[in-house]
mmCIF file of C-alpha atoms and ligand atoms in Angstrom:
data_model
loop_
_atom_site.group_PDB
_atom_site.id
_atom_site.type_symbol
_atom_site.label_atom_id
_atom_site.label_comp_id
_atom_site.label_asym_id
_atom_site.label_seq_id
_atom_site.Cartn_x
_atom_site.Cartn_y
_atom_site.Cartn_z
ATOM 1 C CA UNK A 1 -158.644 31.677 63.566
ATOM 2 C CA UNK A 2 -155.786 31.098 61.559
ATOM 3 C CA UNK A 3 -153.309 34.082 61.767
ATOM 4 C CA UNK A 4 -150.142 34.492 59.709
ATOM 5 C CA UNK A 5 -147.180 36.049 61.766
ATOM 6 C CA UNK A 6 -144.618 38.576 59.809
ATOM 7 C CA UNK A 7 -141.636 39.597 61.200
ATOM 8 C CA UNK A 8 -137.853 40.275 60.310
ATOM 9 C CA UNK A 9 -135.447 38.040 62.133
ATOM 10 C CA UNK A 10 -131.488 39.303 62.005
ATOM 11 C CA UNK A 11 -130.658 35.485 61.020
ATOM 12 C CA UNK A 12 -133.079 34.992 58.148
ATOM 13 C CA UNK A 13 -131.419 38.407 56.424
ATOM 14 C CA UNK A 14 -128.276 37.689 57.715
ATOM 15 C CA UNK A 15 -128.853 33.927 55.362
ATOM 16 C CA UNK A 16 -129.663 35.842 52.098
ATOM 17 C CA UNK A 17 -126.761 38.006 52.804
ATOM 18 C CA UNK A 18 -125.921 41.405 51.812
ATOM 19 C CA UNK A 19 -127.346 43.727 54.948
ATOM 20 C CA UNK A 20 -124.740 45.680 56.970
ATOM 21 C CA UNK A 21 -125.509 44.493 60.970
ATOM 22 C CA UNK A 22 -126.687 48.103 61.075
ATOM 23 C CA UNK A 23 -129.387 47.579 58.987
ATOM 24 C CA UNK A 24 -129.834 44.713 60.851
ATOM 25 C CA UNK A 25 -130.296 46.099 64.591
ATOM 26 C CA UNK A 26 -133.782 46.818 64.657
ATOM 27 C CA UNK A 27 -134.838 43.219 64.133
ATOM 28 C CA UNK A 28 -135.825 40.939 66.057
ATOM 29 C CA UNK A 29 -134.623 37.701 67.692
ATOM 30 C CA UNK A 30 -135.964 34.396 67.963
ATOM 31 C CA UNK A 31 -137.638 34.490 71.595
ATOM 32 C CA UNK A 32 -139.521 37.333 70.530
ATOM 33 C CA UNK A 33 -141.031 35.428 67.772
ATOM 34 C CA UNK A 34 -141.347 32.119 70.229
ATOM 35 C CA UNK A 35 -142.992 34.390 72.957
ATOM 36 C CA UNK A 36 -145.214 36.038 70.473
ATOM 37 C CA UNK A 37 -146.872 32.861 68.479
ATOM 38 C CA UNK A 38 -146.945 30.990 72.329
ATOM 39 C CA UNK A 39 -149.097 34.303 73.220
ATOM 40 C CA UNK A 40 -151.237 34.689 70.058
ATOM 41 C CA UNK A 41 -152.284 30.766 70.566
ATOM 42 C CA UNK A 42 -153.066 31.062 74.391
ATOM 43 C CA UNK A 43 -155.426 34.021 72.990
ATOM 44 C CA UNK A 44 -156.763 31.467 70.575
ATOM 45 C CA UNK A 45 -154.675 31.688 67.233
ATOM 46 C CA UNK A 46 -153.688 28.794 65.207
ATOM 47 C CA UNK A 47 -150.310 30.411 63.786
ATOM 48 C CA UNK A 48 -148.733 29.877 61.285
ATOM 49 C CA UNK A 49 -144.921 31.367 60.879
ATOM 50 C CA UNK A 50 -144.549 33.407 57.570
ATOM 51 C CA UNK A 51 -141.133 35.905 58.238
ATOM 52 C CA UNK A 52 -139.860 38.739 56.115
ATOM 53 C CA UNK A 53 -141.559 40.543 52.913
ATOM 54 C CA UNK A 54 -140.059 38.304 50.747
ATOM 55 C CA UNK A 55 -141.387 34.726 52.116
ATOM 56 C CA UNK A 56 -144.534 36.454 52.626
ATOM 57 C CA UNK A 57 -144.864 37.640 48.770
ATOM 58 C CA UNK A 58 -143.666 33.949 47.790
ATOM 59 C CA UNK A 59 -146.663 32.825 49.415
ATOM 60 C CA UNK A 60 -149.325 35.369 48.495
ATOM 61 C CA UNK A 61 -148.297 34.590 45.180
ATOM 62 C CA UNK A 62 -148.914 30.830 45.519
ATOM 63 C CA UNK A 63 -152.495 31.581 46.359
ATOM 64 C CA UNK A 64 -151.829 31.348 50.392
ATOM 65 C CA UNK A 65 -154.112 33.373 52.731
ATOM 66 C CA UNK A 66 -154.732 34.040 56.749
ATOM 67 C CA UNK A 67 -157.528 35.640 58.607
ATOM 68 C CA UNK A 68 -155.362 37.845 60.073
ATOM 69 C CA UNK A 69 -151.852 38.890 60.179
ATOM 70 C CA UNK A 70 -149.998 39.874 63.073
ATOM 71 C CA UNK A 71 -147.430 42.272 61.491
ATOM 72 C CA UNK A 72 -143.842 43.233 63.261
ATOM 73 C CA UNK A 73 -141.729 43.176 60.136
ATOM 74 C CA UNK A 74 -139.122 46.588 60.354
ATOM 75 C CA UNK A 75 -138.485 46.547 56.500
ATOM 76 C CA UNK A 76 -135.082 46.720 55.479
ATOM 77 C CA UNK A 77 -134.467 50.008 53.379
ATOM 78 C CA UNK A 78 -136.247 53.407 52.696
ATOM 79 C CA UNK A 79 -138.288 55.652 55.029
ATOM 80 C CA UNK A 80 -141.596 53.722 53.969
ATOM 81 C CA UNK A 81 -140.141 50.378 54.999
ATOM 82 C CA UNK A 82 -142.290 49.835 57.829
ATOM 83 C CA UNK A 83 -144.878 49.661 55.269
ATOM 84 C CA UNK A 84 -144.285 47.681 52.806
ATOM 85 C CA UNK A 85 -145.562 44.656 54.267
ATOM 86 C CA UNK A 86 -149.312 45.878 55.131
ATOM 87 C CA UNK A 87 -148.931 47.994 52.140
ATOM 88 C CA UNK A 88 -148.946 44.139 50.084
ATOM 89 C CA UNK A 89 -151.270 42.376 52.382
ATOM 90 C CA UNK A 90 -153.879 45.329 51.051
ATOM 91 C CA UNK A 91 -152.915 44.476 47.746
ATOM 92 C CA UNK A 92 -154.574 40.892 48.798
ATOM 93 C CA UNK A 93 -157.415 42.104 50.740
ATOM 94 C CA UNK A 94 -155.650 40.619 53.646
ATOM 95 C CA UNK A 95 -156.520 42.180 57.522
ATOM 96 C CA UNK A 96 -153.749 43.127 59.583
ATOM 97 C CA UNK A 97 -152.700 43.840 63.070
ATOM 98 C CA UNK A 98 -151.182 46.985 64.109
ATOM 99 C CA UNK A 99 -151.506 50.499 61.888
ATOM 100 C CA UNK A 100 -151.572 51.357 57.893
ATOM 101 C CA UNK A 101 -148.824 51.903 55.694
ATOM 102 C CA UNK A 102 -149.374 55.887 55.647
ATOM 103 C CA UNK A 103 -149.205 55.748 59.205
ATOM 104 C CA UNK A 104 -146.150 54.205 59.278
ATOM 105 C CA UNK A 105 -144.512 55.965 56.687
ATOM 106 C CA UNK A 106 -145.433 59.461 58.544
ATOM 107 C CA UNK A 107 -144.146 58.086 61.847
ATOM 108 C CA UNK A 108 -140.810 56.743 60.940
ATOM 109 C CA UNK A 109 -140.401 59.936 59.685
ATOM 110 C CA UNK A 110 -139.879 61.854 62.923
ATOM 111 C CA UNK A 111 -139.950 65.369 61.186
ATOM 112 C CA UNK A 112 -143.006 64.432 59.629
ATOM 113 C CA UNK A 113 -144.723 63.295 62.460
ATOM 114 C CA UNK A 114 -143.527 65.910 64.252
ATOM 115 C CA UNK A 115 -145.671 68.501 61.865
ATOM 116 C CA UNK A 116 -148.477 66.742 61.949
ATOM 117 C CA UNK A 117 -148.249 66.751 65.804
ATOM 118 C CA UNK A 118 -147.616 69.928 65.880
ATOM 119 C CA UNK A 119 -150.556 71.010 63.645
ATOM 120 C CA UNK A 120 -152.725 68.890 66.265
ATOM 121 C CA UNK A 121 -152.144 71.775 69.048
ATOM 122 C CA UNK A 122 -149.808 69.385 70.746
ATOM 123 C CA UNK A 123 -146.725 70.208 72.657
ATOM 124 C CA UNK A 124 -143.498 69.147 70.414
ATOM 125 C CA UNK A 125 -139.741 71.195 69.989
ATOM 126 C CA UNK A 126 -138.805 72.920 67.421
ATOM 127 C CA UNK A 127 -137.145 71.145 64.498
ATOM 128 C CA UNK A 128 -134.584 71.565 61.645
ATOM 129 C CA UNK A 129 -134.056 68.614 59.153
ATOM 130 C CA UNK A 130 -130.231 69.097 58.498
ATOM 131 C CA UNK A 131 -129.429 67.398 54.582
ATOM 132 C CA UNK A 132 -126.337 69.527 53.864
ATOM 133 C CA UNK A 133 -123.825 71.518 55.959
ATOM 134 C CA UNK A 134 -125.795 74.781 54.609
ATOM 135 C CA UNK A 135 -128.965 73.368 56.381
ATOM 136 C CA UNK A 136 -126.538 72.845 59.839
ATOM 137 C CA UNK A 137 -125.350 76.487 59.317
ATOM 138 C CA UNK A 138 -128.844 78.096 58.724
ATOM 139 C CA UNK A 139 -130.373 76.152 61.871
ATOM 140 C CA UNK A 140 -131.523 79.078 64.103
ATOM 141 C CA UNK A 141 -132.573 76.223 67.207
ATOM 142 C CA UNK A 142 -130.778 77.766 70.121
ATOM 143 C CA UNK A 143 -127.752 75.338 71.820
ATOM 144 C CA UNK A 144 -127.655 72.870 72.858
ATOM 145 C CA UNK A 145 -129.656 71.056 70.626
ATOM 146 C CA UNK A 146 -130.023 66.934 69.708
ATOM 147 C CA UNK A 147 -129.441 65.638 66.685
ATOM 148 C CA UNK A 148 -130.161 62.298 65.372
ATOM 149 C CA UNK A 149 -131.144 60.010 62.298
ATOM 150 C CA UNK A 150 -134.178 61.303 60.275
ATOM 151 C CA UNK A 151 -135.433 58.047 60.331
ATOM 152 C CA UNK A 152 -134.008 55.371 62.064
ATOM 153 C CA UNK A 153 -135.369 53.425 65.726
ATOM 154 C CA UNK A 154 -133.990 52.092 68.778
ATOM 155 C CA UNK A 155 -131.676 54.470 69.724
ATOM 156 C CA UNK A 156 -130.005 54.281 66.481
ATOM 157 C CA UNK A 157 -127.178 57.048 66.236
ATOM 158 C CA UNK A 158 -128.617 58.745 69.156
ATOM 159 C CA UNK A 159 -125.464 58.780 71.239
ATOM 160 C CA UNK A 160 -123.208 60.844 73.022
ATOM 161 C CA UNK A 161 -121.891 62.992 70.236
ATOM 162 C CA UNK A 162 -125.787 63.991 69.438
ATOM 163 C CA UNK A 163 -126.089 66.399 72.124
ATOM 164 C CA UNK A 164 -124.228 69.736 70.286
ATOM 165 C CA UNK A 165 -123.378 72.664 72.293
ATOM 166 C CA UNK A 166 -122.386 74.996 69.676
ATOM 167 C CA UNK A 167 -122.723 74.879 65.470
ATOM 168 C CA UNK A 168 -119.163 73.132 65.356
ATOM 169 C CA UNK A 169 -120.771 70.231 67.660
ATOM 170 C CA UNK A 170 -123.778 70.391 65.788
ATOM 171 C CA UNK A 171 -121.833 70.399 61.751
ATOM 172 C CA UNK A 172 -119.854 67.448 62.989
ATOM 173 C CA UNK A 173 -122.428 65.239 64.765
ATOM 174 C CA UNK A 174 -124.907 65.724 61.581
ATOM 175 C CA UNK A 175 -122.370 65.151 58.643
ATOM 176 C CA UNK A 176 -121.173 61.851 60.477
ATOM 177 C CA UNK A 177 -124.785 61.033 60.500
ATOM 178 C CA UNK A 178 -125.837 61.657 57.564
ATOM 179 C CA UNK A 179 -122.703 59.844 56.289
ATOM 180 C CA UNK A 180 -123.408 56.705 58.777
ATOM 181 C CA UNK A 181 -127.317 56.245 57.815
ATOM 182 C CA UNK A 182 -127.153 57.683 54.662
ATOM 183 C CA UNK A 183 -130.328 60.389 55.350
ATOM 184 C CA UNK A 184 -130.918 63.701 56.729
ATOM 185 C CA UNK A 185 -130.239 63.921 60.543
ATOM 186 C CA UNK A 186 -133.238 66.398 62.680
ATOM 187 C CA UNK A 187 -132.230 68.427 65.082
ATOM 188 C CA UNK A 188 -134.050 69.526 68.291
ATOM 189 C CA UNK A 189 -133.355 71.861 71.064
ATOM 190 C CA UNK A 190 -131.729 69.329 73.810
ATOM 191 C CA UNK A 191 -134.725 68.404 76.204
ATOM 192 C CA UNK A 192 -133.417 68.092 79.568
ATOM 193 C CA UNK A 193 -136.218 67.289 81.187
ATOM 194 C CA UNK A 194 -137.714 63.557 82.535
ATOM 195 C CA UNK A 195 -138.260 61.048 80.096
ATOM 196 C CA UNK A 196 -141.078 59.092 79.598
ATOM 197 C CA UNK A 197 -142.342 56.294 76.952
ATOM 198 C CA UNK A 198 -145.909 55.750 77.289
ATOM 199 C CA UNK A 199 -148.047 52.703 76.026
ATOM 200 C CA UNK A 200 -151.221 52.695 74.391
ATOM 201 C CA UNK A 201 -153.617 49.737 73.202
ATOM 202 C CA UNK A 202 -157.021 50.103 71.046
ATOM 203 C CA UNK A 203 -158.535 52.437 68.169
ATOM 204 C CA UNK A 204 -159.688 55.585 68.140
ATOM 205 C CA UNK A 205 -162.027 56.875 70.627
ATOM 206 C CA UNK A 206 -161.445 53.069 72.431
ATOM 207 C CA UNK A 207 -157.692 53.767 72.214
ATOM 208 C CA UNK A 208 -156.573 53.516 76.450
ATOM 209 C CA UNK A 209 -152.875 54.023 78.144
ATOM 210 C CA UNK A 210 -151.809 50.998 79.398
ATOM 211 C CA UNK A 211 -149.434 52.920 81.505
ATOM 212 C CA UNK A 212 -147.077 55.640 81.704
ATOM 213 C CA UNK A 213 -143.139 54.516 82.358
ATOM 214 C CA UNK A 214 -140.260 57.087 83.380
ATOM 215 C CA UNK A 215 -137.085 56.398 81.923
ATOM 216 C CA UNK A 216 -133.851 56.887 84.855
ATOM 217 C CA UNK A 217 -130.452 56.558 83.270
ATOM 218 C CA UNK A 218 -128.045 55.040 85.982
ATOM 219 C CA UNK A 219 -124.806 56.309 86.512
ATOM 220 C CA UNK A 220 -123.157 53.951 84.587
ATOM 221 C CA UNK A 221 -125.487 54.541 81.548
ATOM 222 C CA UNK A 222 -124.113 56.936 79.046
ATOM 223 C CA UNK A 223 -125.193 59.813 80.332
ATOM 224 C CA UNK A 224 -128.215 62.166 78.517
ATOM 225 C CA UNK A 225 -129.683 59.754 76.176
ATOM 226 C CA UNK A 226 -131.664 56.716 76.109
ATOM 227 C CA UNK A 227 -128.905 55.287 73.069
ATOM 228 C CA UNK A 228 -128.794 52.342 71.193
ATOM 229 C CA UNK A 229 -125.779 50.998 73.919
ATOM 230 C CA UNK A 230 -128.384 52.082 76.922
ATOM 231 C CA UNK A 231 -131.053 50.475 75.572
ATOM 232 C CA UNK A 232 -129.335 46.866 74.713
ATOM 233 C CA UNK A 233 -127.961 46.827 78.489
ATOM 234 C CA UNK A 234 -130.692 47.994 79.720
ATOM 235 C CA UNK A 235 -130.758 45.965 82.294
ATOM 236 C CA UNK A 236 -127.989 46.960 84.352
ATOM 237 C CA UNK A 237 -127.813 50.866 83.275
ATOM 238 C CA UNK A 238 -131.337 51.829 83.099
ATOM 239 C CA UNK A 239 -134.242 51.627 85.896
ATOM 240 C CA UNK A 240 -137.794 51.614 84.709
ATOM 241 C CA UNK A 241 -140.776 52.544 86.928
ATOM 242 C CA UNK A 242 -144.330 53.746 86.458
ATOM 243 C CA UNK A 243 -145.297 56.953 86.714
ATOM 244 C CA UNK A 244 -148.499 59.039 87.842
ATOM 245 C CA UNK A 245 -147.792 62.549 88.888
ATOM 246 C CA UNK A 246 -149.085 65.651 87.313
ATOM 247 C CA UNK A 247 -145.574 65.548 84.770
ATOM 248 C CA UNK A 248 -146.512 61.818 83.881
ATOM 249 C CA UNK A 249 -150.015 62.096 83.515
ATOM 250 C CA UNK A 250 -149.317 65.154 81.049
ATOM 251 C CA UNK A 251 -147.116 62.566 78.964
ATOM 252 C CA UNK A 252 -149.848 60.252 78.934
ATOM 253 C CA UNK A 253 -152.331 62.665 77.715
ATOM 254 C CA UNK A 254 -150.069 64.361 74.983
ATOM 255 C CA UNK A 255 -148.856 60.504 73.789
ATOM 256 C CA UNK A 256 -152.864 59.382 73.314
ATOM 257 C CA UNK A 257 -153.847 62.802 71.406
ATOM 258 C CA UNK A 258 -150.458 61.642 69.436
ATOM 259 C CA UNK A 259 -151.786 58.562 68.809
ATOM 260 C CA UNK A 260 -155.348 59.265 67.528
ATOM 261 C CA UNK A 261 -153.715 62.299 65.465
ATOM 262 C CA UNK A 262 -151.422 60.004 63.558
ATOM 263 C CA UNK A 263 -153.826 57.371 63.303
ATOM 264 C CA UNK A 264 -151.947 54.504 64.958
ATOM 265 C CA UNK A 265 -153.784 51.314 65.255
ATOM 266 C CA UNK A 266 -154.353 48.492 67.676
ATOM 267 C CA UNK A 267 -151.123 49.714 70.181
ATOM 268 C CA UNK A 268 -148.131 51.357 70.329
ATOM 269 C CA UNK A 269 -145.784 53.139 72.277
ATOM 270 C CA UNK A 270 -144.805 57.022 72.416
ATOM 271 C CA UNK A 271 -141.845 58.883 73.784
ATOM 272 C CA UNK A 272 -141.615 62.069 75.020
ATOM 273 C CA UNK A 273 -139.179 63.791 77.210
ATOM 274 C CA UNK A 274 -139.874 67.138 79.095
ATOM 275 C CA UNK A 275 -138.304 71.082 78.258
ATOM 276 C CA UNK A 276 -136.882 72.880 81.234
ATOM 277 C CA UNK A 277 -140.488 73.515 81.873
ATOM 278 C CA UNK A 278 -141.714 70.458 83.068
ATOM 279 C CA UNK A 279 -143.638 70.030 79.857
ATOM 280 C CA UNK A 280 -143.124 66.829 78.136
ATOM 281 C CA UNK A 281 -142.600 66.728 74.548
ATOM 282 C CA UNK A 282 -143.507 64.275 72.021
ATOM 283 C CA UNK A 283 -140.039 63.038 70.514
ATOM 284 C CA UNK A 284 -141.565 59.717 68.436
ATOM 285 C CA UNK A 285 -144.288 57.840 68.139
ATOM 286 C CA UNK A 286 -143.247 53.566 67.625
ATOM 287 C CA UNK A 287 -146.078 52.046 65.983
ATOM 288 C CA UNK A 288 -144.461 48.449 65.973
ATOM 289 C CA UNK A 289 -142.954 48.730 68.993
ATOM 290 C CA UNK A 290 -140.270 46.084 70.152
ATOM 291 C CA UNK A 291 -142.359 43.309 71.574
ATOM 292 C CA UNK A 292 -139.595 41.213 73.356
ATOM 293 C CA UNK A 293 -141.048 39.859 76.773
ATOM 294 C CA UNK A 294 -138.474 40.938 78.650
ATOM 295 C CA UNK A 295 -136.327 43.818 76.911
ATOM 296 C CA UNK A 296 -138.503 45.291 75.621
ATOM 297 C CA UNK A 297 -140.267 49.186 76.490
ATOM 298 C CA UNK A 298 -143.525 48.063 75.936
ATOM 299 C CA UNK A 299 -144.093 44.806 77.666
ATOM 300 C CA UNK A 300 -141.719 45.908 80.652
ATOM 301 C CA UNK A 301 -144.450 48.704 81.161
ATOM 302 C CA UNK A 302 -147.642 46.078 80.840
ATOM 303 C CA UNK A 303 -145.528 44.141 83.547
ATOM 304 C CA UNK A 304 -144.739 46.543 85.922
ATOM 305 C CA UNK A 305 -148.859 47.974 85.626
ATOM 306 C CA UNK A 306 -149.727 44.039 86.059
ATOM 307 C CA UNK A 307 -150.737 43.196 83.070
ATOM 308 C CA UNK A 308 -149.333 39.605 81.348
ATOM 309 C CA UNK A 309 -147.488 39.466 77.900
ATOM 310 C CA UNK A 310 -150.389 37.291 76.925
ATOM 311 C CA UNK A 311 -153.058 39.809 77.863
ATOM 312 C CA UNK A 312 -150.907 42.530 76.464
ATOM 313 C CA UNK A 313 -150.839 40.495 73.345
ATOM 314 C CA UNK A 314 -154.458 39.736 73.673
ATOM 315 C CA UNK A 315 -155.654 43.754 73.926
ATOM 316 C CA UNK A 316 -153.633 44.552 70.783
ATOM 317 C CA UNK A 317 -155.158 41.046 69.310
ATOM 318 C CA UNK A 318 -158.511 42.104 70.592
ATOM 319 C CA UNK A 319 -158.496 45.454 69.191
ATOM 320 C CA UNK A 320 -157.888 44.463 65.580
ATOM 321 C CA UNK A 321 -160.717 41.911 65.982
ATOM 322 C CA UNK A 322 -162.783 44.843 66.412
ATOM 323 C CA UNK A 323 -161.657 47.227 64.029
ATOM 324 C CA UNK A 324 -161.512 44.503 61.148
ATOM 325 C CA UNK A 325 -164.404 41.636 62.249
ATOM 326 C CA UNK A 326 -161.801 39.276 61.218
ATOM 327 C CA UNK A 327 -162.366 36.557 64.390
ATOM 328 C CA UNK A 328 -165.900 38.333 65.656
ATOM 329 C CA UNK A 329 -168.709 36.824 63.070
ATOM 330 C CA UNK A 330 -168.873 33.208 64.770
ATOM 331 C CA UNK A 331 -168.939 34.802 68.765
ATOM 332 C CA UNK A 332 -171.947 36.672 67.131
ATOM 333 C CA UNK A 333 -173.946 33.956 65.733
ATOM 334 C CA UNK A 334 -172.981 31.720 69.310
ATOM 335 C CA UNK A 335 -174.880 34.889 70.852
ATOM 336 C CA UNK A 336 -178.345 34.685 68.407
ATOM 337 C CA UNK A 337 -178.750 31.046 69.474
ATOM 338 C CA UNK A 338 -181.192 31.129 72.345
ATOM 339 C CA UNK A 339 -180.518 30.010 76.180
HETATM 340 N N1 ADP B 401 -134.593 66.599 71.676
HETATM 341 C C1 ADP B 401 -134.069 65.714 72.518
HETATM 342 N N2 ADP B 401 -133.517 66.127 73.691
HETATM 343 C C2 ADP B 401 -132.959 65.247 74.565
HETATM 344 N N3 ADP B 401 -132.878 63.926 74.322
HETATM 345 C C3 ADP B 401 -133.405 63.454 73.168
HETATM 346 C C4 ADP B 401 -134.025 64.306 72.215
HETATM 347 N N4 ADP B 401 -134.433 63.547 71.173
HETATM 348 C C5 ADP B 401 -134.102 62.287 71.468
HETATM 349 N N5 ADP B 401 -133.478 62.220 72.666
HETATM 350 C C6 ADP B 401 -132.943 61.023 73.329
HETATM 351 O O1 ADP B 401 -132.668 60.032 72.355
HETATM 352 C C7 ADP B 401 -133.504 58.880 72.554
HETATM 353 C C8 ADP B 401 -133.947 58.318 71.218
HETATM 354 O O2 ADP B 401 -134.679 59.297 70.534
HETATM 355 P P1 ADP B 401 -136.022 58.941 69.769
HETATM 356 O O3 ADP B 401 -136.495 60.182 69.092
HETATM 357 O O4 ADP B 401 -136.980 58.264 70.684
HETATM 358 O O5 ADP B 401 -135.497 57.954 68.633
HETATM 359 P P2 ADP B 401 -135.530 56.374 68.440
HETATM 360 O O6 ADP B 401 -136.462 56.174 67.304
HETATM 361 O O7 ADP B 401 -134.149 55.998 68.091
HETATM 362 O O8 ADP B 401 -136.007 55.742 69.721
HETATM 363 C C9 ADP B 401 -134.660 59.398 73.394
HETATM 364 O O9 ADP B 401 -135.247 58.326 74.100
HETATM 365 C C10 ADP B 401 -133.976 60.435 74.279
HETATM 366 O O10 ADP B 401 -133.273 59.848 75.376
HETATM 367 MG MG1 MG B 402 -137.617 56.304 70.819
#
């Protein structure tokens, strides 16, 4: 099966030039994209290396197809980034890995999500979407609340300053926002509860946690929040272990409803973090979600529950098999021949 591989590497953008390193954070490096095509051949994939939207398009245009294609590309601007590149692969009747541009419109932004979530019976905070000052004064969320990018990832402007605990805080932290990513910011009551980011592989009613990982900020860490800084030295401020108590085993159920609500495809990996309550809350849903073998949230959680990068790679190449019959026809026939 010959499967095209799409993904946004910091270097490639960095060559055409113009992208602040902001815009740039999200992407990925280049063991990520060595780890991944190693993985998709020792699950049987001849691939072939196609990159950002724009080498992609070059090639679509040039008459170029794939059975598949395994999609990671970020996008680089607009809240319907993360789409853009299954959104042109449709255009060309080409199958993808991983979920739908609506999907991944609605999920990068949170607020969105969040209703839909919401409408689904599932446990979620309250939410303002802050776009002016007069939205900051008018929020009625009692302090201290979070606030954060409208749509942004990886702990992007979720820092120290977004914990507010009074409508000073809370005017300040969302204007410099708003100013820094150029978007509304959402604000949330502040959860201060465990934190948990839960993984999920398959489709629909097939759609299975691969486990359920608790998130413990060291002392070191900056304290509250699972930032940007946290995450990228992650390995000496944060510990990561599985979870399976009652709390956890809430998340987990709450993340797969989450998943099959917003129709996310083939894996992906939710975060929630729990009210005073003990109840956890979905926060986000990442529908690509970082798929470095070692740094990353979701393979750390496949490895610590046992389970390979290859065979983690394999489930979510697996699932899309199944969904699309791209890769299935010729295992059928092999089973009509007789013994
Ligand atoms: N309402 C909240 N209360 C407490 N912490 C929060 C809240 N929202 C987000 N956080 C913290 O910020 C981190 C990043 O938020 P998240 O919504 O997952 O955005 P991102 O897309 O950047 O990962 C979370 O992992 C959590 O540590
Ligand atoms: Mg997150």
């Amino acid at each position: 099966m010959r499967v095209g591989l799409t993904y946004d590497l910091r270097d490639d953008y960095r060559a055409l030039g113009g992208f602040s390193e902001d815009a740039l954070a999200e992407f990925d490096s280049p063991e990520t994209i060595d780890a991944l095509e190693q993985a998709l051949a020792a699950n049987g994939c001849r691939v072939e290396r196609i990159g950002h939207i724009r080498s992609l398009a070059s090639r679509l245009v040039a008459g170029e197809s794939w059975d598949l294609v395994f999609n990671i590309c970020e996008g680089v601007a607009g809240r319907n980034r993360e789409a853009q590149v299954p959104a042109l692969l449709e255009a060309y009747n080409i199958s993808y890995v991983f979920s739908d541009p609506l999907t991944l419109s609605v999920t990068l932004d949170k607020a969105v999500a969040k209703r839909l979530v919401r409408d689904a019976g599932l446990p979620t905070a309250p939410f303002s979407v802050i776009e002016n000052d007069a939205d900051a004064r008018a929020c009625s969320l009692a302090f201290p609340v979070f606030v954060k990018p409208l749509a942004e990832g990886t702990g992007k402007g979720c820092e120290r300053a977004s914990k507010a605990s009074d409508r000073k805080a809370l005017l300040s932290a969302a204007r410099s926002l708003r100013a820094r990513f150029n978007q509304p910011a959402i604000a949330e009551p502040f959860l201060p509860g465990r934190e948990f980011t839960v993984g999920v592989v398959g489709n629909a009613a097939a759609a299975r946690i691969i486990a359920v990982l608790e998130i413990v900020l060291l002392q070191n860490a900056e304290p509250d929040v699972y930032s940007f800084e946290n995450k990228e030295l992650c390995e000496s401020r944060v510990e990561y272990h599985l979870a399976d108590d009652a709390e956890a085993r809430a998340a987990g159920a709450t993340a797969l409803a989450a998943y099959r609500t917003l129709g996310c495809r083939d894996g992906a990996r939710l975060d929630l973090r729990s009210d005073a309550g003990g109840v956890p809350q979905f926060l986000e849903v990442n529908p690509l979600a970082g798929l470095h073998p070692t740094h990353s949230d979701l393979p750390i959680l496949a490895s610590l529950s046992g389970m390979s990068y290859e065979t983690l790679i394999g489930e979510i190449l697996q699932a899309a098999k199944l969904r699309t019959g791209v890769g299935l026809v010729q295992s059928k026939r092999r089973r009509r021949i007789p013994a």
